[in-house]
Amino acid sequence: MRTITRGIAATAAVAVLGLSLAACASGSETGAAESSEPLPAVEGGALVYASDVQPLAGGLDPYVAQAFANSNALVQIYEPLLAKDADGTVIPWLAESWEQVDDLTYTFTLREGVTFSDGTPLTADDVVYSLEQIRASQAGASYFPTVDQITAVDDATVQLTTLVPDATILNVLSYRGMVIVNQAWYEATSEEERQTSALGTGPFVLDEWQDQVSMTFTANESYWGEGPEVDTLEFDFIGDENARAAQLRQGSGTDMAWFRDPIQVQSLEAEGYTVGENAATRSLTMYVNASDGPLADVKVRQAVSKAMDRQALIDFAMGGMAEPSLVVPVGDPWGIAPDESTPNYTHDVEGAKALLAEAGETSPTITLTYASDAAFALDVPMVEVLKQQLAEAGITLELVGKPWTEVLQSYIGGTWTGLVLVPGVYMPDPSAYFATVLTPGLPMVTTVDETSPEVALYMQLRSTFDEAERAEVLAQLEAAVAENVNVLVAYTGPQRYEVWGDTVTGYEVDPYTYREGLATTAKTS
Amino acid sequence: MIKLKKNGALVAGIAILAGLTVFAVLGPLVGGYDPNLTTGGPFEGPSGTHWLGTDNIGRDNFVRLAIATRYALVISLVSSVISMIIGTSIGLVAGYAGGRLDNLLMRGTEIIMAIPAILFALVIRVIIGPGFLPLIIAMAIIGAPGFARIMRSPILVLRDRDFVVAAEIAGVRKPWIALSHLLPNATTPMLVNFASTASLAVLIESSLSFLGQGVQAPDPSAGRMISESMRYMQLDPLLIVLPAVLITLLTVAWNLLADGVQMALSPKAGNLAVPTRGRRRKKTSGAAGRAATGTTVEAGERPVPADTPQDEAAPARV
């Protein structure tokens, strides 16, 4: 048990990096078009999608790239073994079926007839090689801390064994980052070329990448699955949100776009554009550094949580377009919405003052570090309103705005003071949201040690297979974390909104994994 | 001494600055709200209770704008004063001492001038951290080289003039000569440069705050108000118009003041057809130096015509 904990600890730090990069990059998104009366689809055509940034560091190398923007391009080209449907249920993808032989062993049977876009068939060796690449990569290692061996049983069967029972394996394999590459191609291609070229099994093939301008894909003629309906797919990179909206309104070829700002989206919706429903998984999470200062006292932490009026934060900062949330975002299929019985979640200024008095800290000063870059402008009203709310209970919240990279560094290194705001992203397994809060030994974990009951619950969550039992453990864990305030969640909103007009049809939003459903999207004109 | 009636630029510049100062000082008192507290609903229009409406989280725009004016004025003024002190000292020492020290100091200022102002300010911000003080320090450093160069040019000529030589022969100590004989004779271009540096400081402060690296939330600053309100541009245009007008007024006022001062202190004032931006003229053509040519100034007991040359524009003579 202890070794495993350490293994997780060692690797979770890297997971944090991935998470944070993804949060930072907040990339592009797809949308499909539909009006009140959907127009009939036409064959072929070019689908143009406006997004904000092109793939960042790592480019198109699936084992190096971690940012949101990279994934949006990667999911058109590469595919994982498993996937998730809109309810969050794991479904077959490149693996046609799978079996959990015992607590430690899984076998996967590959789908027949799957080829890479150059015509070479997908083999079990490719799968083994790919998963090993992920294990060996800096960004992906944290997902497989318990994996023992991955072997090819025959040409179409892969076996994976773990050291201890690990309930996260299937969820992790269905994550869109866990993609399968062609071993021969990947090995023969230089590190740099992998970032600008690609060979996958997915519905689209990269045609041209114009730096900072656009990325064009053509349909993969030999795609095993449904689609793609269009001949070409083009991502246009337009940084400014207003410019992107103008591009969409102009009707000069842009079919779909994604937006971050609910206000922009509301006005587009009022004009008759369709807005895709993305699940709320962007939690505004404030991590606690309890190694010194007033927050070392759990009573002060509880007072802060009680002094927060989460609904008012949502109303003022997000115009009502967000929801109160526990650690697992409410938009995640595993997410549990907080209610009146959730410890310390009800707004109670008097209760907060009483707790502060008990702690002997009637007017503590707490620092909150947040990202002040323009890309995070959406979060600033929240911290401003929070400052006012805490002041009512006698808590002085000192706001320190820093560039995102500095915020991230202090968070990963555990060097921040007081609180640090790090917006979250969707994680493949519910336990993953707790990794950087409840893994003793990580630099950013300061509220628990190996003997803490929360840690025991977290480890139990990781190793419980039965879904009902797992949900029960998760509920206990959420309650324990809310009680001890190991972390503060202000609210959860969507990562982004997809918007499209009536020039496209058939698009399905995949709310949890952001797998672009562009393969099944068709043009109407 | 100064003919105000003929000097519209000076009058207008002073009037706008005075008006803004009154607004900055009295605005928050008259408005009666805390600039950082929600005191109304979001996006309220101008009304009897909130004269300029409220922002996205219900804070009073009038008071926030007044505080933003306060920040802009204080930052531009204080940083320009520091720039002037540092820059003038460098220029004085370089011009009077000459030789290697001159070379060293001037190359140093050129290095700083070669770096784009915003970039330089961002670097300083990263080193020191965000907030009010780093902003002032950054802008003080950015503004100093301009003063140094403008100060040095007249000193180069003045140091060979009879009254300086006489003082040297009489055994007056050099620092005293610099301060009491050289400095007073080179003040005109300095004053002009002061106003235009302040105008630049307003712009840099707004830009940095716009980028989230200047004045920190929740305190209001024109740049931050614009960046925060961009999202609501269509919903409530006033939120973006107000701080934009404030920045415009401030920069225009400082520039008018620069032009006005230059005209007032130049004997050729009447011949200047169109007042142009003081800073630019000085930097590119040494116009300030020329404008000051022939100015009669008091130095010691006797009047001395300070024939300020155009070294500024002719580095070959250095």
Coordinates of C-alpha atoms in Angstrom, one line a residue, chain A residues 112-301:
Chain A
E112 CA -11.1 -5.9 -36.8
G113 CA -10.3 -4.0 -40.0
V114 CA -9.0 -0.9 -38.3
T115 CA -6.2 0.7 -40.4
F116 CA -4.0 3.7 -40.0
S117 CA -4.6 6.4 -42.6
D118 CA -1.7 5.1 -44.7
G119 CA -3.4 1.7 -45.0
T120 CA -1.3 -0.3 -42.4
P121 CA -3.5 -2.4 -40.1
L122 CA -3.7 -1.7 -36.4
T123 CA -2.0 -4.5 -34.4
A124 CA -1.7 -5.5 -30.7
D125 CA 2.0 -4.5 -30.9
D126 CA 1.0 -0.9 -31.8
V127 CA -1.3 -0.8 -28.7
V128 CA 1.4 -2.2 -26.4
Y129 CA 4.0 0.2 -27.8
S130 CA 1.6 3.2 -27.4
L131 CA 0.6 2.4 -23.9
E132 CA 4.3 1.9 -22.9
Q133 CA 5.0 5.3 -24.5
I134 CA 2.4 6.9 -22.3
R135 CA 3.8 5.2 -19.2
A136 CA 7.2 6.4 -20.1
S137 CA 6.2 10.0 -21.0
Q138 CA 6.4 12.8 -18.5
A139 CA 2.8 13.8 -19.1
G140 CA 1.1 10.5 -19.1
A141 CA 3.0 8.5 -16.4
S142 CA 0.7 9.6 -13.6
Y143 CA -2.2 7.9 -15.2
F144 CA -0.7 4.4 -14.8
P145 CA 1.0 4.3 -11.4
T146 CA -0.3 0.8 -10.6
V147 CA 0.3 -0.8 -14.0
D148 CA 2.6 -3.8 -13.9
Q149 CA 2.8 -5.2 -17.4
I150 CA 1.2 -4.6 -20.8
T151 CA 1.7 -7.5 -23.3
A152 CA 0.4 -8.6 -26.7
V153 CA -1.2 -12.0 -26.3
D154 CA -1.8 -12.4 -30.0
D155 CA -2.3 -10.1 -33.0
A156 CA -5.6 -8.8 -31.7
T157 CA -5.4 -9.2 -28.0
V158 CA -3.7 -7.1 -25.4
Q159 CA -3.3 -7.9 -21.7
L160 CA -2.7 -5.4 -19.0
T161 CA -1.9 -6.3 -15.4
T162 CA -1.7 -4.1 -12.3
L163 CA 0.2 -4.5 -9.1
V164 CA -2.8 -3.7 -6.9
P165 CA -6.5 -3.5 -7.6
D166 CA -7.0 -0.2 -9.5
A167 CA -10.5 0.9 -10.4
T168 CA -9.3 3.8 -12.6
I169 CA -7.8 1.8 -15.4
L170 CA -10.8 1.6 -17.8
N171 CA -11.7 5.2 -17.2
V172 CA -8.1 6.3 -17.9
L173 CA -8.0 4.2 -21.1
S174 CA -11.1 5.9 -22.4
Y175 CA -9.5 9.3 -21.9
R176 CA -8.8 11.1 -25.2
G177 CA -5.1 11.5 -24.4
M178 CA -4.6 7.7 -24.2
V179 CA -4.3 7.3 -28.0
I180 CA -2.8 4.6 -30.1
V181 CA 0.0 5.4 -32.6
N182 CA 1.6 3.3 -35.4
Q183 CA 4.8 1.9 -33.8
A184 CA 6.7 1.8 -37.1
W185 CA 5.8 5.3 -38.0
Y186 CA 6.3 6.8 -34.5
E187 CA 9.8 5.2 -34.2
A188 CA 10.8 6.2 -37.7
T189 CA 9.8 9.8 -37.2
S190 CA 12.0 12.3 -35.4
E191 CA 10.8 14.1 -32.3
E192 CA 10.3 17.3 -34.2
E193 CA 8.5 15.8 -37.1
R194 CA 6.0 14.1 -34.8
Q195 CA 5.0 17.5 -33.6
T196 CA 4.1 18.7 -37.0
S197 CA 2.9 15.6 -38.8
A198 CA 0.7 12.7 -37.8
L199 CA -0.5 9.2 -38.6
G200 CA -3.5 7.9 -36.8
T201 CA -6.6 5.8 -37.2
G202 CA -9.0 8.7 -36.7
P203 CA -11.6 10.2 -39.1
F204 CA -9.4 13.0 -40.4
V205 CA -5.9 13.3 -41.9
L206 CA -3.7 16.4 -41.4
D207 CA -3.3 18.2 -44.7
E208 CA -1.7 21.5 -43.8
W209 CA -0.8 23.5 -40.8
Q210 CA -0.2 27.2 -41.4
D211 CA 1.4 28.6 -38.3
Q212 CA -0.9 30.8 -36.3
V213 CA -3.5 30.9 -39.1
S214 CA -5.2 27.6 -39.7
M215 CA -5.0 23.8 -39.7
T216 CA -6.6 21.8 -42.5
F217 CA -7.6 18.2 -42.5
T218 CA -9.0 15.9 -45.2
A219 CA -11.4 13.1 -44.6
N220 CA -9.8 9.7 -43.9
E221 CA -11.2 7.6 -46.7
S222 CA -10.5 4.3 -45.0
Y223 CA -11.9 5.3 -41.6
W224 CA -13.4 2.3 -39.8
G225 CA -16.2 4.1 -38.1
E226 CA -19.0 6.3 -39.2
G227 CA -18.2 9.4 -41.3
P228 CA -16.6 11.7 -41.9
E229 CA -19.4 13.5 -43.8
V230 CA -17.4 16.4 -45.0
D231 CA -14.4 16.4 -47.4
T232 CA -12.3 18.8 -45.5
L233 CA -12.1 20.3 -42.0
E234 CA -10.4 23.6 -41.2
F235 CA -9.6 25.1 -37.8
D236 CA -9.1 28.8 -38.0
F237 CA -7.2 30.4 -35.1
I238 CA -8.7 33.7 -34.1
G239 CA -7.5 34.8 -30.7
D240 CA -10.1 37.5 -29.9
E241 CA -13.5 36.4 -28.7
N242 CA -15.3 39.3 -30.3
A243 CA -13.4 38.8 -33.6
R244 CA -14.5 35.1 -33.6
A245 CA -18.1 36.1 -33.0
A246 CA -17.9 38.6 -35.8
Q247 CA -16.4 35.9 -38.1
L248 CA -19.3 33.6 -37.3
R249 CA -21.9 36.3 -37.8
Q250 CA -20.4 37.5 -41.1
G251 CA -21.4 34.2 -42.8
S252 CA -18.3 34.1 -45.0
G253 CA -17.5 30.5 -44.5
T254 CA -17.1 30.0 -40.7
D255 CA -19.6 27.4 -39.7
M256 CA -18.8 26.9 -36.0
A257 CA -16.8 28.5 -33.2
W258 CA -16.2 28.1 -29.5
F259 CA -16.5 30.7 -26.8
R260 CA -15.5 31.0 -23.2
D261 CA -17.5 34.0 -22.2
P262 CA -21.2 33.3 -21.2
I263 CA -22.2 36.8 -22.1
Q264 CA -20.9 36.4 -25.7
V265 CA -22.8 33.2 -25.9
Q266 CA -26.0 34.6 -24.6
S267 CA -26.1 37.2 -27.3
L268 CA -25.3 34.7 -30.0
E269 CA -28.0 32.4 -28.7
A270 CA -30.5 35.4 -28.8
E271 CA -29.6 35.8 -32.5
G272 CA -30.6 32.3 -33.3
Y273 CA -27.4 30.4 -33.1
T274 CA -27.3 26.9 -31.6
V275 CA -25.3 26.6 -28.4
G276 CA -24.0 23.2 -27.5
E277 CA -24.4 21.9 -24.0
N278 CA -21.0 21.4 -22.4
A279 CA -21.0 19.8 -19.0
A280 CA -19.8 22.0 -16.1
T281 CA -16.3 20.7 -15.4
R282 CA -14.3 23.9 -15.0
S283 CA -14.1 24.2 -11.3
L284 CA -12.7 27.4 -9.8
T285 CA -10.6 25.6 -7.3
M286 CA -8.6 27.3 -4.6
Y287 CA -5.8 25.1 -3.2
V288 CA -4.9 25.6 0.5
N289 CA -1.4 25.9 1.8
A290 CA -1.8 24.9 5.4
S291 CA 1.9 24.6 6.2
D292 CA 1.8 28.0 7.9
G293 CA -0.3 31.1 8.4
P294 CA -3.9 31.2 9.6
L295 CA -5.0 28.5 7.2
A296 CA -3.0 25.9 9.1
D297 CA -5.9 25.9 11.6
V298 CA -8.8 23.9 10.2
K299 CA -11.3 26.3 12.0
V300 CA -10.0 29.2 9.9
R301 CA -10.5 27.1 6.7

